[in-house]
């Protein structure tokens, strides 16, 4: 028995190490390109796999090169992410509250409907919308890009957000709201003082998921790009640099920009221990 | 006495299932009304309708002479303790108790005073700062009760508030609750399926069955004169015994009696013991009534030929399976078509001696 | 409404609040439903309509001529990569989640490392993989060189689809792992202990405890990820450009040219149909959201 569990432990570590290598290798490459001179990485035929020399110059130039608009486009992408997430909460919190009060037979159908609609291919949605924008003669402005990308991305995010928050509301004991009403709270007070605080983790998880799946939205952004070429969002700007053969600056910038997002992912993971993605699911 | 709560022809339906059906009930000021009934008979629904969490399908709820049927729960001024206590998990015990006062916009200083008063009364002053999750079952029950009592509403509704407690705590909580209610003169509507709670707590008991009040009486009357066979069966620690058959003067009817009403002295009825149980020094014999085609003696009660009447008798000693028991009844009720026709404690003697 | 019983007692007026209340709760959901339905059905209807219009009149030519525009290879590539990546993702995500759930020294480190790809922008990860899998040289070949050989990752369709599949797997496995992890953490450890006491081996325990716990979540993951798989776009665009072509790169390629824009519409309609069929299959097999009660 002892040797058997020892063997299991060894196998566990072997599997963990292999998975770490698979998932960390590309990150390592990103680090290598970011912190090494270009002739050791992207300009080298067989770039080195170990950190041979160390420099901050790539990072500094990626932030300071005057011709690039990486900072501006990153700001736009962040705006998109925040608009999408807050709009998602604004729509999903009341929706999932309402759905949690309706019989599951009806509300499940509504959830399935939302997910089904969510299945529209991104380009199928994006192209006609962009065409309409063109027809309307909407100008090349930053708010136009941000809002049109955000409104389109909202479609992808909303069903999942409703799903997560609904799971949260369903897991609350039903009588709590009743008790609050009996204790003299009106509907708004009961909702704001009791239900929202008690459901805050599900809401937080939904917000993080929405934010993280939106900040690098690409499909709508690339379709909208020709309409407003000077105000592209971060992934499109990045793709432009890559396709024009200047990847180093953008990749370096991207790595730096990714660090806070990675931190968010780790936070998200911690909260998912409560099983929020499975909220009201049959377990 | 003044009427506190009046329910007029209350209907409650879910889809095509009718849970409450033309239910009428009056509760007097300061009364401890226990609503007793088997589970699934709409007891909780009744409370929810009174407090306004559930809408009425039809009918009126009148509190202090005022129709509150269309008011939301927060404007009815009725307090309620839910079965699972429904304590707010994101608040401390203190905040839970203070919540209804805060909702009534009471000044903080006064809230503090009121909460500490009620905490003193219920002996929970030392746990006020604790998180709800750290409280024991008994403490939770007290906090829930404190939250309910702190606000001085028109009346109180309690939905099986003691059912989640273990037996020992439940007993003391019961005594305390009754004391509190009488001292403060509160009006309680208390739902339970527990006979003992009904017998010890209630001024009057309303038995709820099939969405209606089957019998509204004090507990002793419920025991002695249940209005129907079903009630006789349901109310009491043991179901009422029934014998149908050829009894002099009551042919085609049934007599019902409690196990405590038998006297082993007589020989009106004979029965065969199937088995015998002892519980807290009380022997109970589970017997089958002997049947015969006719009575040898005018005074004998004989079950009809095909009667399979089984009775549970409280007896003085242990019997073995197969033993015969002869007994008489000190009193009995007569049921016709399942409905109480007469009680016999007074007339019985004359009948036996005649 | 009819009450039935108690005919002699006159009924007080009926209350319709019960119905109203349900309806009010439904109203809470209306903005979200309207948003999603409105903003997707309108463009979808639009594009379906446009796909049948050529030079102002009804025509099927956008569809009949589509096979000549690389339709079938795009279709096959999309299906192969989507289903392949989905399968690998599910298997690896399950492995990752099962390791994450085990208490061992280094668990935090492991969990943090494997979650990172979820935080990396798709375009960035696509670029990194293009640096790794180059036609000549690149990081993968730097590694292979140690063993004395190199490989042209763009030399064949198989290897090109392979690198797209791998990049997609890398980026999206963490999310599925998180979803499955949520399911696994809902299983009480005592269940495993009880099963072990009852003599169930690791395989039996997996089959009878683990799998039922995560099956509905796998349904969700299949639904959410599967649909995004068919929509794969940024990755192939950056990694391999327009060839080998995928449905979305085909659509985008045609969309950019004024003459071929009709093909973008018809190809979109075909992609829409494929996704609907896939969703139908997953839902029919019992995937998708399902709740207790």
mmCIF file of N, CA and C in Angstrom, chain A residues 168-268:
data_model
loop_
_atom_site.group_PDB
_atom_site.id
_atom_site.type_symbol
_atom_site.label_atom_id
_atom_site.label_comp_id
_atom_site.label_asym_id
_atom_site.label_seq_id
_atom_site.Cartn_x
_atom_site.Cartn_y
_atom_site.Cartn_z
ATOM 1 N N UNK A 168 -25.448 31.714 -8.667
ATOM 2 C CA UNK A 168 -25.294 32.327 -7.347
ATOM 3 C C UNK A 168 -26.633 32.587 -6.688
ATOM 4 N N UNK A 169 -27.552 33.200 -7.412
ATOM 5 C CA UNK A 169 -28.864 33.513 -6.820
ATOM 6 C C UNK A 169 -29.595 32.235 -6.434
ATOM 7 N N UNK A 170 -29.452 31.206 -7.275
ATOM 8 C CA UNK A 170 -30.180 29.971 -6.968
ATOM 9 C C UNK A 170 -29.633 29.290 -5.735
ATOM 10 N N UNK A 171 -28.362 29.534 -5.425
ATOM 11 C CA UNK A 171 -27.795 28.847 -4.268
ATOM 12 C C UNK A 171 -28.147 29.555 -2.959
ATOM 13 N N UNK A 172 -28.727 30.743 -3.039
ATOM 14 C CA UNK A 172 -29.124 31.437 -1.804
ATOM 15 C C UNK A 172 -30.402 30.800 -1.257
ATOM 16 N N UNK A 173 -30.491 30.669 0.079
ATOM 17 C CA UNK A 173 -31.737 30.149 0.644
ATOM 18 C C UNK A 173 -32.896 31.074 0.275
ATOM 19 N N UNK A 174 -33.994 30.481 -0.168
ATOM 20 C CA UNK A 174 -35.114 31.272 -0.689
ATOM 21 C C UNK A 174 -35.740 32.168 0.367
ATOM 22 N N UNK A 175 -35.744 31.690 1.627
ATOM 23 C CA UNK A 175 -36.483 32.429 2.633
ATOM 24 C C UNK A 175 -35.785 33.696 3.092
ATOM 25 N N UNK A 176 -34.513 33.857 2.714
ATOM 26 C CA UNK A 176 -33.810 35.048 3.190
ATOM 27 C C UNK A 176 -34.467 36.323 2.684
ATOM 28 N N UNK A 177 -34.800 36.321 1.403
ATOM 29 C CA UNK A 177 -35.437 37.516 0.851
ATOM 30 C C UNK A 177 -36.808 37.717 1.504
ATOM 31 N N UNK A 178 -37.542 36.601 1.671
ATOM 32 C CA UNK A 178 -38.844 36.695 2.332
ATOM 33 C C UNK A 178 -38.697 37.263 3.731
ATOM 34 N N UNK A 179 -37.690 36.754 4.448
ATOM 35 C CA UNK A 179 -37.465 37.218 5.803
ATOM 36 C C UNK A 179 -37.210 38.728 5.813
ATOM 37 N N UNK A 180 -36.402 39.176 4.883
ATOM 38 C CA UNK A 180 -36.095 40.607 4.828
ATOM 39 C C UNK A 180 -37.363 41.419 4.578
ATOM 40 N N UNK A 181 -38.211 40.895 3.689
ATOM 41 C CA UNK A 181 -39.465 41.614 3.416
ATOM 42 C C UNK A 181 -40.337 41.644 4.667
ATOM 43 N N UNK A 182 -40.390 40.516 5.380
ATOM 44 C CA UNK A 182 -41.178 40.456 6.609
ATOM 45 C C UNK A 182 -40.600 41.401 7.652
ATOM 46 N N UNK A 183 -39.261 41.512 7.661
ATOM 47 C CA UNK A 183 -38.608 42.401 8.622
ATOM 48 C C UNK A 183 -38.773 43.870 8.260
ATOM 49 N N UNK A 184 -39.492 44.141 7.205
ATOM 50 C CA UNK A 184 -39.819 45.523 6.903
ATOM 51 C C UNK A 184 -39.018 46.146 5.771
ATOM 52 N N UNK A 185 -38.187 45.342 5.088
ATOM 53 C CA UNK A 185 -37.429 45.912 3.976
ATOM 54 C C UNK A 185 -38.306 45.947 2.734
ATOM 55 N N UNK A 186 -38.243 47.039 1.983
ATOM 56 C CA UNK A 186 -38.961 47.025 0.712
ATOM 57 C C UNK A 186 -38.118 46.269 -0.311
ATOM 58 N N UNK A 187 -38.653 46.114 -1.497
ATOM 59 C CA UNK A 187 -37.969 45.272 -2.482
ATOM 60 C C UNK A 187 -36.537 45.739 -2.737
ATOM 61 N N UNK A 188 -36.382 47.042 -2.928
ATOM 62 C CA UNK A 188 -35.065 47.563 -3.301
ATOM 63 C C UNK A 188 -34.057 47.362 -2.169
ATOM 64 N N UNK A 189 -34.505 47.622 -0.930
ATOM 65 C CA UNK A 189 -33.602 47.437 0.207
ATOM 66 C C UNK A 189 -33.208 45.977 0.349
ATOM 67 N N UNK A 190 -34.186 45.087 0.262
ATOM 68 C CA UNK A 190 -33.901 43.660 0.403
ATOM 69 C C UNK A 190 -32.894 43.228 -0.658
ATOM 70 N N UNK A 191 -33.059 43.731 -1.853
ATOM 71 C CA UNK A 191 -32.168 43.362 -2.948
ATOM 72 C C UNK A 191 -30.768 43.938 -2.728
ATOM 73 N N UNK A 192 -30.729 45.234 -2.419
ATOM 74 C CA UNK A 192 -29.444 45.921 -2.316
ATOM 75 C C UNK A 192 -28.673 45.581 -1.046
ATOM 76 N N UNK A 193 -29.390 45.442 0.068
ATOM 77 C CA UNK A 193 -28.702 45.241 1.336
ATOM 78 C C UNK A 193 -28.407 43.777 1.597
ATOM 79 N N UNK A 194 -29.183 42.901 0.957
ATOM 80 C CA UNK A 194 -29.080 41.497 1.324
ATOM 81 C C UNK A 194 -28.657 40.608 0.151
ATOM 82 N N UNK A 195 -29.465 40.619 -0.910
ATOM 83 C CA UNK A 195 -29.218 39.663 -1.991
ATOM 84 C C UNK A 195 -27.914 39.968 -2.718
ATOM 85 N N UNK A 196 -27.692 41.240 -3.039
ATOM 86 C CA UNK A 196 -26.462 41.581 -3.747
ATOM 87 C C UNK A 196 -25.219 41.253 -2.924
ATOM 88 N N UNK A 197 -25.139 41.704 -1.658
ATOM 89 C CA UNK A 197 -23.941 41.363 -0.884
ATOM 90 C C UNK A 197 -23.736 39.857 -0.748
ATOM 91 N N UNK A 198 -24.841 39.116 -0.611
ATOM 92 C CA UNK A 198 -24.677 37.683 -0.426
ATOM 93 C C UNK A 198 -24.240 36.990 -1.705
ATOM 94 N N UNK A 199 -24.504 37.630 -2.829
ATOM 95 C CA UNK A 199 -24.164 37.020 -4.115
ATOM 96 C C UNK A 199 -22.904 37.645 -4.696
ATOM 97 N N UNK A 200 -22.142 38.361 -3.860
ATOM 98 C CA UNK A 200 -21.072 39.178 -4.423
ATOM 99 C C UNK A 200 -19.978 38.352 -5.092
ATOM 100 N N UNK A 201 -19.739 37.144 -4.586
ATOM 101 C CA UNK A 201 -18.647 36.370 -5.182
ATOM 102 C C UNK A 201 -19.028 35.919 -6.595
ATOM 103 N N UNK A 202 -20.244 35.449 -6.752
ATOM 104 C CA UNK A 202 -20.681 35.052 -8.093
ATOM 105 C C UNK A 202 -20.619 36.246 -9.039
ATOM 106 N N UNK A 203 -21.011 37.406 -8.534
ATOM 107 C CA UNK A 203 -20.991 38.598 -9.376
ATOM 108 C C UNK A 203 -19.551 38.965 -9.730
ATOM 109 N N UNK A 204 -18.665 38.848 -8.747
ATOM 110 C CA UNK A 204 -17.269 39.144 -8.984
ATOM 111 C C UNK A 204 -16.675 38.187 -10.021
ATOM 112 N N UNK A 205 -16.978 36.896 -9.865
ATOM 113 C CA UNK A 205 -16.482 35.907 -10.821
ATOM 114 C C UNK A 205 -17.008 36.211 -12.226
ATOM 115 N N UNK A 206 -18.283 36.555 -12.309
ATOM 116 C CA UNK A 206 -18.879 36.868 -13.608
ATOM 117 C C UNK A 206 -18.180 38.080 -14.221
ATOM 118 N N UNK A 207 -17.914 39.068 -13.373
ATOM 119 C CA UNK A 207 -17.248 40.276 -13.859
ATOM 120 C C UNK A 207 -15.854 39.928 -14.412
ATOM 121 N N UNK A 208 -15.112 39.134 -13.633
ATOM 122 C CA UNK A 208 -13.761 38.766 -14.084
ATOM 123 C C UNK A 208 -13.810 38.005 -15.401
ATOM 124 N N UNK A 209 -14.729 37.038 -15.480
ATOM 125 C CA UNK A 209 -14.853 36.258 -16.719
ATOM 126 C C UNK A 209 -15.175 37.175 -17.890
ATOM 127 N N UNK A 210 -16.114 38.081 -17.656
ATOM 128 C CA UNK A 210 -16.505 39.005 -18.730
ATOM 129 C C UNK A 210 -15.309 39.851 -19.146
ATOM 130 N N UNK A 211 -14.617 40.363 -18.155
ATOM 131 C CA UNK A 211 -13.492 41.252 -18.437
ATOM 132 C C UNK A 211 -12.413 40.512 -19.212
ATOM 133 N N UNK A 212 -12.106 39.309 -18.734
ATOM 134 C CA UNK A 212 -10.980 38.587 -19.326
ATOM 135 C C UNK A 212 -11.279 38.079 -20.722
ATOM 136 N N UNK A 213 -12.542 37.790 -21.002
ATOM 137 C CA UNK A 213 -12.834 37.324 -22.359
ATOM 138 C C UNK A 213 -13.075 38.502 -23.305
ATOM 139 N N UNK A 214 -13.038 39.723 -22.773
ATOM 140 C CA UNK A 214 -13.345 40.874 -23.635
ATOM 141 C C UNK A 214 -12.149 41.742 -23.963
ATOM 142 N N UNK A 215 -11.149 41.757 -23.106
ATOM 143 C CA UNK A 215 -10.108 42.767 -23.295
ATOM 144 C C UNK A 215 -9.316 42.531 -24.581
ATOM 145 N N UNK A 216 -9.263 41.268 -25.060
ATOM 146 C CA UNK A 216 -8.524 41.041 -26.308
ATOM 147 C C UNK A 216 -9.452 40.609 -27.440
ATOM 148 N N UNK A 217 -10.696 41.119 -27.412
ATOM 149 C CA UNK A 217 -11.660 40.772 -28.464
ATOM 150 C C UNK A 217 -11.071 41.123 -29.837
ATOM 151 N N UNK A 218 -11.170 40.201 -30.763
ATOM 152 C CA UNK A 218 -10.493 40.409 -32.042
ATOM 153 C C UNK A 218 -11.445 40.489 -33.232
ATOM 154 N N UNK A 219 -12.428 39.588 -33.264
ATOM 155 C CA UNK A 219 -13.249 39.459 -34.471
ATOM 156 C C UNK A 219 -13.963 40.765 -34.845
ATOM 157 N N UNK A 220 -14.693 41.333 -33.910
ATOM 158 C CA UNK A 220 -15.407 42.573 -34.216
ATOM 159 C C UNK A 220 -14.425 43.700 -34.478
ATOM 160 N N UNK A 221 -13.383 43.712 -33.660
ATOM 161 C CA UNK A 221 -12.408 44.798 -33.771
ATOM 162 C C UNK A 221 -11.786 44.830 -35.157
ATOM 163 N N UNK A 222 -11.499 43.669 -35.708
ATOM 164 C CA UNK A 222 -10.822 43.649 -37.002
ATOM 165 C C UNK A 222 -11.795 44.020 -38.119
ATOM 166 N N UNK A 223 -13.068 43.729 -37.928
ATOM 167 C CA UNK A 223 -14.059 44.102 -38.933
ATOM 168 C C UNK A 223 -14.332 45.604 -38.886
ATOM 169 N N UNK A 224 -14.302 46.154 -37.679
ATOM 170 C CA UNK A 224 -14.558 47.586 -37.526
ATOM 171 C C UNK A 224 -13.337 48.402 -37.948
ATOM 172 N N UNK A 225 -12.159 47.774 -37.877
ATOM 173 C CA UNK A 225 -10.909 48.487 -38.115
ATOM 174 C C UNK A 225 -10.866 49.326 -39.402
ATOM 175 N N UNK A 226 -11.300 48.806 -40.540
ATOM 176 C CA UNK A 226 -11.217 49.632 -41.763
ATOM 177 C C UNK A 226 -12.063 50.900 -41.678
ATOM 178 N N UNK A 227 -13.091 50.889 -40.833
ATOM 179 C CA UNK A 227 -13.934 52.077 -40.721
ATOM 180 C C UNK A 227 -13.217 53.155 -39.920
ATOM 181 N N UNK A 228 -12.463 52.710 -38.921
ATOM 182 C CA UNK A 228 -11.775 53.675 -38.070
ATOM 183 C C UNK A 228 -10.318 53.263 -37.895
ATOM 184 N N UNK A 229 -9.521 53.358 -38.944
ATOM 185 C CA UNK A 229 -8.182 52.771 -38.923
ATOM 186 C C UNK A 229 -7.243 53.392 -37.892
ATOM 187 N N UNK A 230 -7.474 54.620 -37.493
ATOM 188 C CA UNK A 230 -6.536 55.228 -36.549
ATOM 189 C C UNK A 230 -6.874 54.895 -35.106
ATOM 190 N N UNK A 231 -8.003 54.238 -34.895
ATOM 191 C CA UNK A 231 -8.393 53.966 -33.503
ATOM 192 C C UNK A 231 -8.611 52.490 -33.249
ATOM 193 N N UNK A 232 -7.724 51.671 -33.786
ATOM 194 C CA UNK A 232 -7.896 50.237 -33.586
ATOM 195 C C UNK A 232 -7.657 49.876 -32.122
ATOM 196 N N UNK A 233 -8.241 48.750 -31.716
ATOM 197 C CA UNK A 233 -7.992 48.278 -30.350
ATOM 198 C C UNK A 233 -6.705 47.461 -30.328
ATOM 199 N N UNK A 234 -6.295 47.111 -29.125
ATOM 200 C CA UNK A 234 -4.989 46.513 -28.901
ATOM 201 C C UNK A 234 -4.679 45.281 -29.759
ATOM 202 N N UNK A 235 -5.546 44.258 -29.799
ATOM 203 C CA UNK A 235 -5.198 43.077 -30.589
ATOM 204 C C UNK A 235 -5.041 43.383 -32.078
ATOM 205 N N UNK A 236 -5.828 44.325 -32.570
ATOM 206 C CA UNK A 236 -5.734 44.650 -33.998
ATOM 207 C C UNK A 236 -4.436 45.403 -34.281
ATOM 208 N N UNK A 237 -4.104 46.353 -33.428
ATOM 209 C CA UNK A 237 -2.845 47.072 -33.580
ATOM 210 C C UNK A 237 -1.683 46.085 -33.565
ATOM 211 N N UNK A 238 -1.778 45.162 -32.626
ATOM 212 C CA UNK A 238 -0.751 44.139 -32.492
ATOM 213 C C UNK A 238 -0.625 43.326 -33.768
ATOM 214 N N UNK A 239 -1.785 42.922 -34.279
ATOM 215 C CA UNK A 239 -1.783 42.095 -35.478
ATOM 216 C C UNK A 239 -1.212 42.874 -36.664
ATOM 217 N N UNK A 240 -1.518 44.178 -36.697
ATOM 218 C CA UNK A 240 -0.957 45.018 -37.767
ATOM 219 C C UNK A 240 0.564 45.020 -37.704
ATOM 220 N N UNK A 241 1.099 45.200 -36.492
ATOM 221 C CA UNK A 241 2.560 45.193 -36.345
ATOM 222 C C UNK A 241 3.147 43.863 -36.769
ATOM 223 N N UNK A 242 2.513 42.781 -36.304
ATOM 224 C CA UNK A 242 3.022 41.453 -36.622
ATOM 225 C C UNK A 242 3.020 41.233 -38.129
ATOM 226 N N UNK A 243 1.891 41.579 -38.779
ATOM 227 C CA UNK A 243 1.792 41.287 -40.210
ATOM 228 C C UNK A 243 2.705 42.201 -41.025
ATOM 229 N N UNK A 244 3.064 43.375 -40.472
ATOM 230 C CA UNK A 244 3.990 44.250 -41.197
ATOM 231 C C UNK A 244 5.445 43.904 -40.884
ATOM 232 N N UNK A 245 5.640 42.886 -40.015
ATOM 233 C CA UNK A 245 7.004 42.430 -39.775
ATOM 234 C C UNK A 245 7.735 43.159 -38.669
ATOM 235 N N UNK A 246 6.984 43.834 -37.788
ATOM 236 C CA UNK A 246 7.632 44.457 -36.623
ATOM 237 C C UNK A 246 7.056 43.871 -35.338
ATOM 238 N N UNK A 247 7.310 42.613 -35.092
ATOM 239 C CA UNK A 247 6.622 41.992 -33.963
ATOM 240 C C UNK A 247 7.251 42.275 -32.605
ATOM 241 N N UNK A 248 8.549 42.596 -32.614
ATOM 242 C CA UNK A 248 9.267 42.601 -31.341
ATOM 243 C C UNK A 248 8.680 43.582 -30.335
ATOM 244 N N UNK A 249 8.498 44.821 -30.801
ATOM 245 C CA UNK A 249 7.994 45.867 -29.916
ATOM 246 C C UNK A 249 6.641 45.477 -29.345
ATOM 247 N N UNK A 250 5.767 45.009 -30.236
ATOM 248 C CA UNK A 250 4.411 44.714 -29.780
ATOM 249 C C UNK A 250 4.380 43.514 -28.852
ATOM 250 N N UNK A 251 5.217 42.513 -29.161
ATOM 251 C CA UNK A 251 5.216 41.331 -28.299
ATOM 252 C C UNK A 251 5.702 41.689 -26.902
ATOM 253 N N UNK A 252 6.724 42.512 -26.858
ATOM 254 C CA UNK A 252 7.263 42.948 -25.581
ATOM 255 C C UNK A 252 6.197 43.695 -24.786
ATOM 256 N N UNK A 253 5.569 44.615 -25.507
ATOM 257 C CA UNK A 253 4.510 45.397 -24.885
ATOM 258 C C UNK A 253 3.403 44.473 -24.384
ATOM 259 N N UNK A 254 3.089 43.482 -25.237
ATOM 260 C CA UNK A 254 2.004 42.564 -24.892
ATOM 261 C C UNK A 254 2.297 41.802 -23.622
ATOM 262 N N UNK A 255 3.542 41.397 -23.474
ATOM 263 C CA UNK A 255 3.894 40.629 -22.282
ATOM 264 C C UNK A 255 3.659 41.474 -21.035
ATOM 265 N N UNK A 256 4.142 42.711 -21.097
ATOM 266 C CA UNK A 256 3.974 43.594 -19.949
ATOM 267 C C UNK A 256 2.489 43.812 -19.670
ATOM 268 N N UNK A 257 1.745 44.033 -20.764
ATOM 269 C CA UNK A 257 0.315 44.289 -20.593
ATOM 270 C C UNK A 257 -0.411 43.054 -20.054
ATOM 271 N N UNK A 258 0.166 41.881 -20.306
ATOM 272 C CA UNK A 258 -0.516 40.648 -19.901
ATOM 273 C C UNK A 258 -0.368 40.353 -18.423
ATOM 274 N N UNK A 259 0.671 40.905 -17.813
ATOM 275 C CA UNK A 259 0.943 40.530 -16.418
ATOM 276 C C UNK A 259 -0.249 40.788 -15.488
ATOM 277 N N UNK A 260 -0.861 41.994 -15.561
ATOM 278 C CA UNK A 260 -2.041 42.183 -14.691
ATOM 279 C C UNK A 260 -3.167 41.200 -15.020
ATOM 280 N N UNK A 261 -3.309 40.877 -16.296
ATOM 281 C CA UNK A 261 -4.388 39.964 -16.683
ATOM 282 C C UNK A 261 -4.133 38.577 -16.131
ATOM 283 N N UNK A 262 -2.859 38.170 -16.165
ATOM 284 C CA UNK A 262 -2.511 36.864 -15.606
ATOM 285 C C UNK A 262 -2.826 36.846 -14.117
ATOM 286 N N UNK A 263 -2.527 37.968 -13.456
ATOM 287 C CA UNK A 263 -2.842 38.061 -12.031
ATOM 288 C C UNK A 263 -4.345 37.874 -11.822
ATOM 289 N N UNK A 264 -5.136 38.498 -12.699
ATOM 290 C CA UNK A 264 -6.594 38.334 -12.596
ATOM 291 C C UNK A 264 -6.999 36.871 -12.762
ATOM 292 N N UNK A 265 -6.330 36.195 -13.699
ATOM 293 C CA UNK A 265 -6.661 34.788 -13.940
ATOM 294 C C UNK A 265 -6.408 33.964 -12.692
ATOM 295 N N UNK A 266 -5.312 34.277 -12.002
ATOM 296 C CA UNK A 266 -4.997 33.534 -10.788
ATOM 297 C C UNK A 266 -6.049 33.810 -9.710
ATOM 298 N N UNK A 267 -6.454 35.081 -9.613
ATOM 299 C CA UNK A 267 -7.512 35.428 -8.653
ATOM 300 C C UNK A 267 -8.790 34.670 -8.988
ATOM 301 N N UNK A 268 -9.118 34.672 -10.282
ATOM 302 C CA UNK A 268 -10.332 33.993 -10.743
ATOM 303 C C UNK A 268 -10.315 32.532 -10.316
#
